[in-house]
Amino acid sequence: MAAALDRIRVGSAPDSWGVWFPDDPVQVPWVRFLDEVAEAGYSWIELGPYGYLPTDPARLTDEVDKRGLKVSAGTIFCGLHRGPSEWDSTWEQVSRVASLTQAMGARHLVVIPSFWRDDKTAEILEPPELTGEQWAYLTKGMERLGHEVKEAYGLDIVVHPHADTHIDTEAHVERFLDSTDSDLVNLCLDTGHYAYCGGDSVKLIETYGERIGYLHLKQVDPEILADVVKNEVPFGPAVQRGVMCEPPSGVPELEPVLVAAQNLGVELFAIVEQDMYPCEPDKPLPIAVRTRKFLRSCGA
């Protein structure tokens, strides 16, 4: 048995049940997700796509309370690299998600940059590399977002490096961190996405420890990933090929990541997210049970 990782709070998310959209006929219904995530032994969840779980705070509180669950974060997507014209539409989304997140007693808002490549069609929407001006818009916009979300809702924003976005590789993540104020913006390190884009999670935690505000636990299948990279497969189809796999069969090894995170000396959420959209409805629960058991064996 591994040493107790007593600063790590483990949870899961609708993503691990194949949920990517607020409403989609192929997805597991939200009641089943809540029942099964509790059955699998998790006590923390994320909201997932806004509108998937009930958005009325009183109703959602009742639903999570009766299953012994608590909410750790909400999630938004934004394209602040496009400049000030993006602010109003971003804030409209933020205000909905952040108010529900706050009402549920959570403290974090996970911010995912917008995709440069369409998730379904593979159409290239924007160049994969930002200009200097766009980097400035992105970093200043995220700092403003961090400040205003804190002021209005008391939440900390954690920016999520993600495949097929402009914050993905080690170079891009480091540039983003070096260009932003740690009082305003920190990172949601997703171990799977970072590995997908060639990064080393343990090294990032050890180098930029004070900037790690939140974790998503995920692994990639190295063989499928090699093919995805070679053939420039977009993220959506890569997920359908099974690029995000059940721990502990992929990379990175999660125990060293958790130990590095524990060594930071702060309390951190570590939310399991295994991208499986779309998936058979009976597939997620057994995987979730095995994953929770595996994480316990790591001390989490």
Coordinates of N, CA and C in Angstrom, one line a residue, residues 29-231:
P29 N -28.0 9.3 -19.1 CA -28.8 10.4 -18.4 C -28.2 10.8 -17.1
W30 N -28.4 12.0 -16.7 CA -27.7 12.6 -15.6 C -28.0 11.9 -14.3
V31 N -29.3 11.4 -14.1 CA -29.6 10.6 -12.9 C -28.7 9.4 -12.7
R32 N -28.6 8.7 -13.9 CA -27.7 7.5 -13.8 C -26.3 7.8 -13.5
F33 N -25.8 8.9 -14.1 CA -24.4 9.4 -13.8 C -24.2 9.6 -12.3
L34 N -25.1 10.3 -11.7 CA -25.0 10.6 -10.3 C -25.1 9.4 -9.4
D35 N -26.0 8.5 -9.8 CA -26.1 7.2 -9.1 C -24.8 6.4 -9.2
E36 N -24.3 6.3 -10.4 CA -23.1 5.5 -10.6 C -21.8 6.1 -10.1
V37 N -21.7 7.4 -10.2 CA -20.4 8.0 -9.7 C -20.4 7.8 -8.1
A38 N -21.5 7.9 -7.5 CA -21.5 7.6 -6.0 C -21.3 6.1 -5.7
E39 N -21.9 5.3 -6.5 CA -21.7 3.8 -6.4 C -20.2 3.4 -6.5
A40 N -19.6 4.1 -7.4 CA -18.2 3.8 -7.7 C -17.2 4.2 -6.6
G41 N -17.7 5.0 -5.7 CA -16.9 5.4 -4.5 C -16.3 6.8 -4.5
Y42 N -16.8 7.6 -5.4 CA -16.3 9.0 -5.5 C -17.2 9.9 -4.6
S43 N -16.6 10.9 -4.0 CA -17.5 11.9 -3.3 C -17.5 13.3 -3.9
W44 N -16.6 13.5 -4.9 CA -16.5 14.8 -5.5 C -16.8 14.6 -7.0
I45 N -17.6 15.6 -7.6 CA -17.8 15.6 -9.0 C -17.7 17.0 -9.6
E46 N -17.5 17.1 -10.9 CA -17.6 18.4 -11.6 C -19.0 18.5 -12.2
L47 N -19.4 19.7 -12.6 CA -20.7 19.9 -13.2 C -20.8 19.4 -14.6
G48 N -19.6 19.3 -15.3 CA -19.7 18.8 -16.7 C -20.2 20.0 -17.6
P49 N -20.7 19.6 -18.8 CA -21.3 20.7 -19.7 C -22.5 21.3 -19.0
Y50 N -22.5 22.7 -19.0 CA -23.6 23.4 -18.3 C -24.9 23.0 -19.0
G51 N -25.8 22.5 -18.1 CA -27.1 22.1 -18.6 C -27.3 20.6 -18.6
Y52 N -26.2 19.9 -18.4 CA -26.3 18.4 -18.3 C -27.0 18.0 -17.0
L53 N -26.4 18.5 -15.9 CA -27.0 18.4 -14.6 C -28.0 19.5 -14.4
P54 N -28.9 19.3 -13.5 CA -29.9 20.4 -13.2 C -29.2 21.7 -12.9
T55 N -29.7 22.8 -13.4 CA -29.0 24.1 -13.2 C -29.7 24.9 -12.1
D56 N -30.8 24.4 -11.6 CA -31.4 25.0 -10.4 C -30.6 24.6 -9.2
P57 N -30.0 25.5 -8.5 CA -29.1 25.2 -7.3 C -29.8 24.3 -6.3
A58 N -31.0 24.7 -6.0 CA -31.7 24.0 -4.9 C -32.0 22.5 -5.3
R59 N -32.4 22.3 -6.5 CA -32.6 20.9 -7.0 C -31.3 20.1 -7.1
L60 N -30.3 20.8 -7.6 CA -29.0 20.1 -7.7 C -28.4 19.8 -6.4
T61 N -28.5 20.7 -5.4 CA -28.1 20.4 -4.1 C -28.8 19.2 -3.5
D62 N -30.1 19.1 -3.7 CA -30.8 18.0 -3.2 C -30.3 16.7 -3.8
E63 N -30.1 16.7 -5.1 CA -29.7 15.5 -5.8 C -28.3 15.0 -5.4
V64 N -27.4 16.0 -5.2 CA -26.0 15.6 -4.8 C -26.0 15.2 -3.3
D65 N -26.7 15.9 -2.5 CA -26.7 15.6 -1.1 C -27.2 14.2 -0.8
K66 N -28.3 13.8 -1.4 CA -28.8 12.5 -1.1 C -28.0 11.4 -1.6
R67 N -26.9 11.7 -2.4 CA -26.0 10.6 -2.8 C -24.6 10.8 -2.1
G68 N -24.5 11.8 -1.2 CA -23.3 12.0 -0.5 C -22.2 12.6 -1.4
L69 N -22.6 13.4 -2.4 CA -21.7 14.0 -3.3 C -21.5 15.5 -3.1
K70 N -20.3 16.0 -3.5 CA -20.1 17.4 -3.5 C -19.5 17.9 -4.8
V71 N -19.7 19.1 -5.1 CA -19.2 19.7 -6.4 C -17.8 20.4 -6.2
S72 N -16.9 20.1 -7.1 CA -15.5 20.7 -7.0 C -15.3 21.8 -8.0
A73 N -16.0 21.8 -9.1 CA -15.8 22.9 -10.1 C -16.9 22.9 -11.2
G74 N -16.9 24.0 -11.9 CA -17.7 24.1 -13.1 C -16.7 24.3 -14.3
T75 N -17.1 24.3 -15.5 CA -16.2 24.4 -16.7 C -16.8 25.4 -17.7
I76 N -15.9 26.2 -18.3 CA -16.3 27.0 -19.4 C -15.3 26.9 -20.5
F77 N -15.7 27.3 -21.8 CA -14.8 27.3 -22.9 C -14.7 28.8 -23.4
C78 N -13.6 29.3 -23.8 CA -13.5 30.6 -24.3 C -12.4 30.9 -25.3
G79 N -12.6 31.9 -26.1 CA -11.6 32.2 -27.2 C -11.0 33.6 -27.0
L80 N -10.5 33.9 -25.8 CA -10.0 35.2 -25.5 C -8.8 35.7 -26.3
H81 N -8.2 34.8 -27.0 CA -7.1 35.2 -27.9 C -7.6 36.0 -29.0
R82 N -8.9 36.0 -29.3 CA -9.4 36.7 -30.4 C -9.6 38.2 -30.1
G83 N -9.4 38.6 -28.8 CA -9.4 40.0 -28.5 C -10.6 40.4 -27.7
P84 N -10.7 41.8 -27.4 CA -11.7 42.3 -26.5 C -13.2 42.0 -27.0
S85 N -13.3 41.8 -28.3 CA -14.7 41.5 -28.8 C -15.3 40.2 -28.2
E86 N -14.4 39.3 -27.7 CA -14.9 38.1 -27.1 C -15.4 38.2 -25.7
W87 N -15.1 39.3 -25.1 CA -15.4 39.4 -23.6 C -16.9 39.2 -23.3
D88 N -17.8 39.9 -24.0 CA -19.2 39.9 -23.6 C -19.8 38.5 -23.6
S89 N -19.5 37.8 -24.8 CA -20.0 36.4 -24.9 C -19.4 35.5 -23.9
T90 N -18.1 35.7 -23.6 CA -17.4 34.8 -22.6 C -18.1 35.1 -21.2
W91 N -18.3 36.3 -20.9 CA -18.8 36.6 -19.5 C -20.2 36.1 -19.4
E92 N -21.0 36.2 -20.5 CA -22.4 35.6 -20.4 C -22.4 34.2 -20.0
Q93 N -21.4 33.4 -20.6 CA -21.3 32.0 -20.3 C -20.8 31.8 -18.8
V94 N -19.8 32.6 -18.5 CA -19.2 32.5 -17.2 C -20.2 32.8 -16.1
S95 N -21.0 33.8 -16.3 CA -21.9 34.2 -15.2 C -22.9 33.1 -14.9
R96 N -23.4 32.3 -16.0 CA -24.3 31.2 -15.7 C -23.6 30.1 -15.0
V97 N -22.4 29.7 -15.5 CA -21.7 28.6 -14.9 C -21.1 28.9 -13.5
A98 N -20.6 30.1 -13.4 CA -19.9 30.5 -12.1 C -21.0 30.6 -11.0
S99 N -22.1 31.1 -11.3 CA -23.1 31.3 -10.3 C -23.6 30.0 -9.7
L100 N -23.8 29.0 -10.6 CA -24.2 27.6 -10.2 C -23.0 27.0 -9.4
T101 N -21.8 27.2 -9.9 CA -20.6 26.6 -9.2 C -20.5 27.2 -7.8
Q102 N -20.6 28.5 -7.7 CA -20.6 29.1 -6.4 C -21.7 28.6 -5.5
A103 N -22.9 28.5 -6.0 CA -24.1 28.1 -5.2 C -23.9 26.7 -4.7
M104 N -23.1 25.8 -5.4 CA -22.9 24.5 -5.0 C -21.7 24.4 -4.0
G105 N -21.1 25.5 -3.6 CA -20.0 25.5 -2.6 C -18.7 25.2 -3.2
A106 N -18.6 25.1 -4.6 CA -17.3 24.8 -5.2 C -16.4 26.1 -5.2
R107 N -15.1 25.9 -5.4 CA -14.2 27.1 -5.4 C -13.5 27.3 -6.7
H108 N -13.7 26.4 -7.7 CA -12.9 26.5 -8.9 C -13.8 26.6 -10.2
L109 N -13.3 27.3 -11.2 CA -13.8 27.4 -12.5 C -12.7 26.9 -13.5
V110 N -13.0 25.8 -14.1 CA -12.0 25.2 -15.1 C -12.3 26.0 -16.4
V111 N -11.2 26.5 -17.0 CA -11.4 27.3 -18.2 C -10.6 26.6 -19.4
I112 N -11.3 26.2 -20.4 CA -10.7 25.5 -21.5 C -10.6 26.4 -22.7
P113 N -9.5 26.6 -23.3 CA -9.4 27.5 -24.5 C -10.1 26.9 -25.7
S114 N -10.6 27.7 -26.6 CA -11.4 27.2 -27.7 C -10.5 26.4 -28.7
F115 N -11.1 25.5 -29.4 CA -10.4 24.6 -30.3 C -10.0 25.4 -31.6
W116 N -8.8 25.1 -32.1 CA -8.5 25.6 -33.4 C -8.9 24.7 -34.6
R117 N -9.3 23.4 -34.2 CA -9.7 22.4 -35.2 C -11.0 21.9 -34.7
D118 N -12.0 21.8 -35.6 CA -13.3 21.3 -35.3 C -13.3 19.9 -34.8
D119 N -13.9 19.7 -33.6 CA -13.8 18.4 -32.9 C -14.5 17.2 -33.7
K120 N -15.5 17.6 -34.5 CA -16.2 16.5 -35.2 C -15.8 16.4 -36.7
T121 N -15.6 17.6 -37.3 CA -15.4 17.5 -38.8 C -13.9 17.6 -39.1
A122 N -13.0 17.9 -38.2 CA -11.6 18.1 -38.4 C -11.2 19.3 -39.2
E123 N -12.2 20.2 -39.5 CA -12.0 21.4 -40.2 C -11.1 22.3 -39.4
I124 N -10.1 22.9 -40.1 CA -9.1 23.8 -39.4 C -9.9 25.1 -39.3
L125 N -10.1 25.6 -38.1 CA -10.9 26.8 -37.9 C -10.0 28.0 -37.8
E126 N -8.8 27.8 -37.2 CA -7.8 28.9 -37.0 C -6.4 28.3 -37.1
P127 N -5.4 29.1 -37.3 CA -4.0 28.6 -37.3 C -3.7 28.0 -35.9
P128 N -3.0 26.9 -35.8 CA -2.6 26.3 -34.5 C -1.7 27.1 -33.7
E129 N -0.9 28.0 -34.3 CA 0.0 28.9 -33.6 C -0.6 30.3 -33.5
L130 N -0.6 30.9 -32.3 CA -1.0 32.3 -32.1 C 0.1 33.3 -32.5
T131 N -0.4 34.5 -33.0 CA 0.6 35.6 -33.2 C 0.9 36.2 -31.8
G132 N 1.9 37.0 -31.8 CA 2.3 37.7 -30.6 C 1.1 38.5 -30.0
E133 N 0.4 39.2 -30.9 CA -0.7 40.0 -30.5 C -1.8 39.1 -29.8
Q134 N -2.0 37.9 -30.5 CA -3.0 37.0 -29.9 C -2.6 36.4 -28.6
W135 N -1.3 36.2 -28.4 CA -0.8 35.7 -27.1 C -1.1 36.8 -26.0
A136 N -0.9 38.0 -26.4 CA -1.1 39.1 -25.4 C -2.6 39.2 -25.1
Y137 N -3.5 39.1 -26.1 CA -4.9 39.1 -25.8 C -5.3 37.9 -24.9
L138 N -4.7 36.7 -25.2 CA -5.0 35.5 -24.4 C -4.6 35.7 -22.9
T139 N -3.4 36.1 -22.7 CA -2.9 36.2 -21.3 C -3.5 37.3 -20.6
K140 N -3.7 38.5 -21.2 CA -4.3 39.6 -20.5 C -5.8 39.3 -20.3
G141 N -6.4 38.6 -21.3 CA -7.9 38.3 -21.1 C -8.1 37.3 -20.0
M142 N -7.2 36.3 -19.9 CA -7.3 35.3 -18.8 C -7.1 36.0 -17.4
E143 N -6.1 36.9 -17.4 CA -5.9 37.6 -16.1 C -7.1 38.4 -15.7
R144 N -7.7 39.1 -16.7 CA -9.0 39.9 -16.4 C -10.1 38.9 -15.9
L145 N -10.2 37.8 -16.6 CA -11.2 36.8 -16.3 C -11.0 36.3 -14.8
G146 N -9.7 36.0 -14.5 CA -9.4 35.5 -13.1 C -9.8 36.6 -12.1
H147 N -9.5 37.8 -12.4 CA -9.8 38.9 -11.5 C -11.3 39.1 -11.3
E148 N -12.0 39.1 -12.4 CA -13.5 39.4 -12.3 C -14.3 38.2 -11.8
V149 N -13.8 37.0 -12.1 CA -14.5 35.8 -11.5 C -14.3 35.8 -10.0
K150 N -13.1 36.1 -9.6 CA -12.8 36.2 -8.1 C -13.7 37.3 -7.4
E151 N -13.7 38.4 -8.1 CA -14.5 39.5 -7.5 C -16.0 39.2 -7.4
A152 N -16.5 38.7 -8.5 CA -18.0 38.5 -8.6 C -18.5 37.2 -7.9
Y153 N -17.6 36.2 -8.0 CA -18.1 34.9 -7.5 C -17.2 34.2 -6.5
G154 N -16.1 34.8 -6.2 CA -15.2 34.2 -5.2 C -14.5 32.9 -5.6
L155 N -14.5 32.6 -7.0 CA -13.9 31.4 -7.5 C -12.5 31.7 -8.1
D156 N -11.7 30.6 -8.0 CA -10.4 30.7 -8.7 C -10.5 30.1 -10.1
I157 N -10.0 30.7 -11.1 CA -9.9 30.1 -12.4 C -8.7 29.2 -12.5
V158 N -8.9 28.1 -13.2 CA -7.7 27.2 -13.5 C -7.8 26.9 -15.0
V159 N -6.8 27.3 -15.7 CA -6.8 27.1 -17.2 C -6.3 25.7 -17.5
H160 N -7.1 25.1 -18.4 CA -6.9 23.6 -18.7 C -6.2 23.5 -20.1
P161 N -4.9 23.2 -20.1 CA -4.2 22.9 -21.4 C -5.0 21.7 -22.0
H162 N -5.2 21.8 -23.3 CA -6.1 20.8 -24.0 C -5.6 20.6 -25.4
A163 N -5.7 19.3 -25.9 CA -5.4 19.0 -27.3 C -6.2 19.9 -28.2
D164 N -5.6 20.2 -29.3 CA -6.2 21.0 -30.4 C -6.7 22.4 -29.9
T165 N -6.0 22.9 -28.9 CA -6.2 24.3 -28.5 C -4.8 25.0 -28.5
H166 N -4.8 26.3 -28.3 CA -3.5 27.0 -28.3 C -2.7 26.9 -27.1
I167 N -3.2 26.2 -26.0 CA -2.4 26.0 -24.8 C -2.4 24.4 -24.7
D168 N -1.3 23.8 -25.2 CA -1.3 22.4 -25.4 C 0.0 21.8 -25.0
T169 N 1.1 22.2 -25.8 CA 2.4 21.6 -25.6 C 3.1 22.2 -24.4
E170 N 4.2 21.6 -24.1 CA 5.1 22.1 -23.0 C 5.5 23.6 -23.3
A171 N 5.9 23.9 -24.5 CA 6.3 25.2 -24.8 C 5.2 26.2 -24.7
H172 N 4.0 25.9 -25.1 CA 2.8 26.8 -25.0 C 2.4 26.9 -23.6
V173 N 2.4 25.8 -22.8 CA 2.0 25.9 -21.4 C 3.0 26.8 -20.6
E174 N 4.3 26.6 -20.9 CA 5.3 27.4 -20.1 C 5.2 28.9 -20.5
R175 N 4.9 29.1 -21.8 CA 4.8 30.5 -22.3 C 3.6 31.2 -21.6
F176 N 2.5 30.4 -21.5 CA 1.3 30.9 -20.9 C 1.5 31.2 -19.4
L177 N 2.2 30.3 -18.7 CA 2.4 30.5 -17.3 C 3.4 31.7 -17.0
D178 N 4.4 31.7 -17.9 CA 5.4 32.8 -17.7 C 4.8 34.2 -18.0
S179 N 3.7 34.2 -18.7 CA 3.1 35.5 -19.1 C 1.9 35.9 -18.3
T180 N 1.6 35.1 -17.3 CA 0.4 35.4 -16.5 C 0.7 35.5 -15.0
D181 N -0.1 36.2 -14.2 CA 0.1 36.5 -12.8 C -0.5 35.3 -12.0
S182 N 0.3 34.7 -11.2 CA -0.2 33.6 -10.4 C -1.3 34.0 -9.4
D183 N -1.4 35.3 -9.1 CA -2.5 35.7 -8.2 C -3.8 35.7 -8.9
L184 N -3.8 35.7 -10.2 CA -5.0 35.7 -11.0 C -5.4 34.5 -11.7
V185 N -4.3 33.7 -12.2 CA -4.6 32.6 -13.1 C -3.6 31.5 -12.7
N186 N -4.2 30.3 -12.5 CA -3.4 29.1 -12.4 C -3.8 28.0 -13.3
L187 N -3.3 26.8 -13.1 CA -3.5 25.8 -14.1 C -4.3 24.6 -13.6
C188 N -5.1 24.1 -14.5 CA -5.7 22.7 -14.3 C -4.9 21.8 -15.1
L189 N -4.0 21.1 -14.5 CA -3.1 20.2 -15.3 C -3.9 18.9 -15.5
D190 N -4.2 18.6 -16.8 CA -4.8 17.4 -17.2 C -3.7 16.5 -17.7
T191 N -3.4 15.4 -16.9 CA -2.3 14.5 -17.2 C -2.4 13.9 -18.6
G192 N -3.6 13.6 -19.0 CA -3.8 12.9 -20.3 C -3.6 13.9 -21.5
H193 N -4.2 15.1 -21.4 CA -4.0 16.0 -22.5 C -2.5 16.5 -22.6
Y194 N -1.9 16.6 -21.4 CA -0.5 17.1 -21.4 C 0.4 16.0 -22.1
A195 N 0.2 14.7 -21.8 CA 0.9 13.6 -22.4 C 0.6 13.5 -23.9
Y196 N -0.7 13.7 -24.2 CA -1.1 13.7 -25.6 C -0.3 14.7 -26.4
C197 N 0.0 15.8 -25.8 CA 0.7 16.9 -26.5 C 2.2 16.9 -26.2
G198 N 2.7 15.8 -25.6 CA 4.1 15.6 -25.5 C 4.7 16.1 -24.2
G199 N 3.9 16.5 -23.2 CA 4.5 17.1 -22.0 C 4.7 16.1 -20.9
D200 N 5.4 16.4 -19.9 CA 5.8 15.6 -18.8 C 5.1 16.2 -17.5
S201 N 4.1 15.6 -17.0 CA 3.3 16.2 -15.9 C 4.1 16.3 -14.6
V202 N 5.0 15.3 -14.3 CA 5.8 15.4 -13.1 C 6.7 16.6 -13.1
K203 N 7.4 16.7 -14.3 CA 8.3 17.8 -14.5 C 7.6 19.2 -14.3
L204 N 6.4 19.3 -14.9 CA 5.6 20.5 -14.8 C 5.3 20.8 -13.4
I205 N 4.8 19.8 -12.6 CA 4.5 20.0 -11.2 C 5.7 20.4 -10.4
E206 N 6.8 19.8 -10.7 CA 8.1 20.1 -9.9 C 8.6 21.5 -10.3
T207 N 8.4 21.9 -11.6 CA 9.0 23.2 -12.0 C 8.0 24.4 -11.7
Y208 N 6.8 24.2 -11.9 CA 5.8 25.3 -11.8 C 4.8 24.9 -10.6
G209 N 5.3 24.3 -9.6 CA 4.4 23.9 -8.5 C 3.4 24.9 -8.0
E210 N 3.8 26.1 -7.9 CA 2.9 27.1 -7.3 C 1.8 27.5 -8.2
R211 N 1.9 27.1 -9.5 CA 0.9 27.4 -10.5 C -0.1 26.2 -10.7
I212 N 0.1 25.1 -10.0 CA -0.8 24.0 -10.2 C -1.9 24.1 -9.2
G213 N -3.1 24.5 -9.7 CA -4.3 24.7 -8.9 C -5.3 23.6 -8.8
Y214 N -5.1 22.6 -9.7 CA -6.2 21.6 -9.9 C -5.6 20.5 -10.8
L215 N -6.1 19.3 -10.6 CA -5.6 18.2 -11.5 C -6.8 17.5 -12.2
H216 N -6.6 17.1 -13.4 CA -7.5 16.1 -14.0 C -6.6 14.9 -14.3
L217 N -7.1 13.7 -13.8 CA -6.3 12.5 -13.9 C -6.8 11.7 -15.2
K218 N -5.9 11.4 -16.1 CA -6.2 10.8 -17.3 C -5.0 10.2 -17.9
Q219 N -5.1 9.1 -18.7 CA -4.0 8.5 -19.3 C -4.3 8.4 -20.8
V220 N -3.2 8.3 -21.6 CA -3.3 8.0 -23.0 C -2.6 6.7 -23.4
D221 N -3.2 6.1 -24.4 CA -2.6 4.8 -24.9 C -1.5 5.2 -25.9
P222 N -0.2 4.9 -25.6 CA 0.9 5.3 -26.4 C 0.8 4.9 -27.8
E223 N 0.4 3.7 -28.1 CA 0.3 3.2 -29.4 C -0.7 3.9 -30.3
I224 N -1.9 4.1 -29.7 CA -2.9 4.8 -30.4 C -2.5 6.3 -30.6
L225 N -1.8 6.9 -29.6 CA -1.4 8.2 -29.7 C -0.4 8.4 -30.8
A226 N 0.6 7.4 -30.9 CA 1.6 7.5 -32.0 C 0.9 7.6 -33.4
D227 N -0.1 6.8 -33.6 CA -0.8 6.8 -34.8 C -1.6 8.1 -35.0
V228 N -2.2 8.6 -33.9 CA -3.0 9.9 -34.0 C -2.0 11.0 -34.4
V229 N -0.8 11.1 -33.8 CA 0.1 12.1 -34.1 C 0.6 12.0 -35.5
K230 N 1.0 10.8 -35.9 CA 1.5 10.5 -37.3 C 0.5 11.0 -38.4
N231 N -0.8 10.7 -38.1 CA -1.8 10.9 -39.1 C -2.6 12.2 -38.9

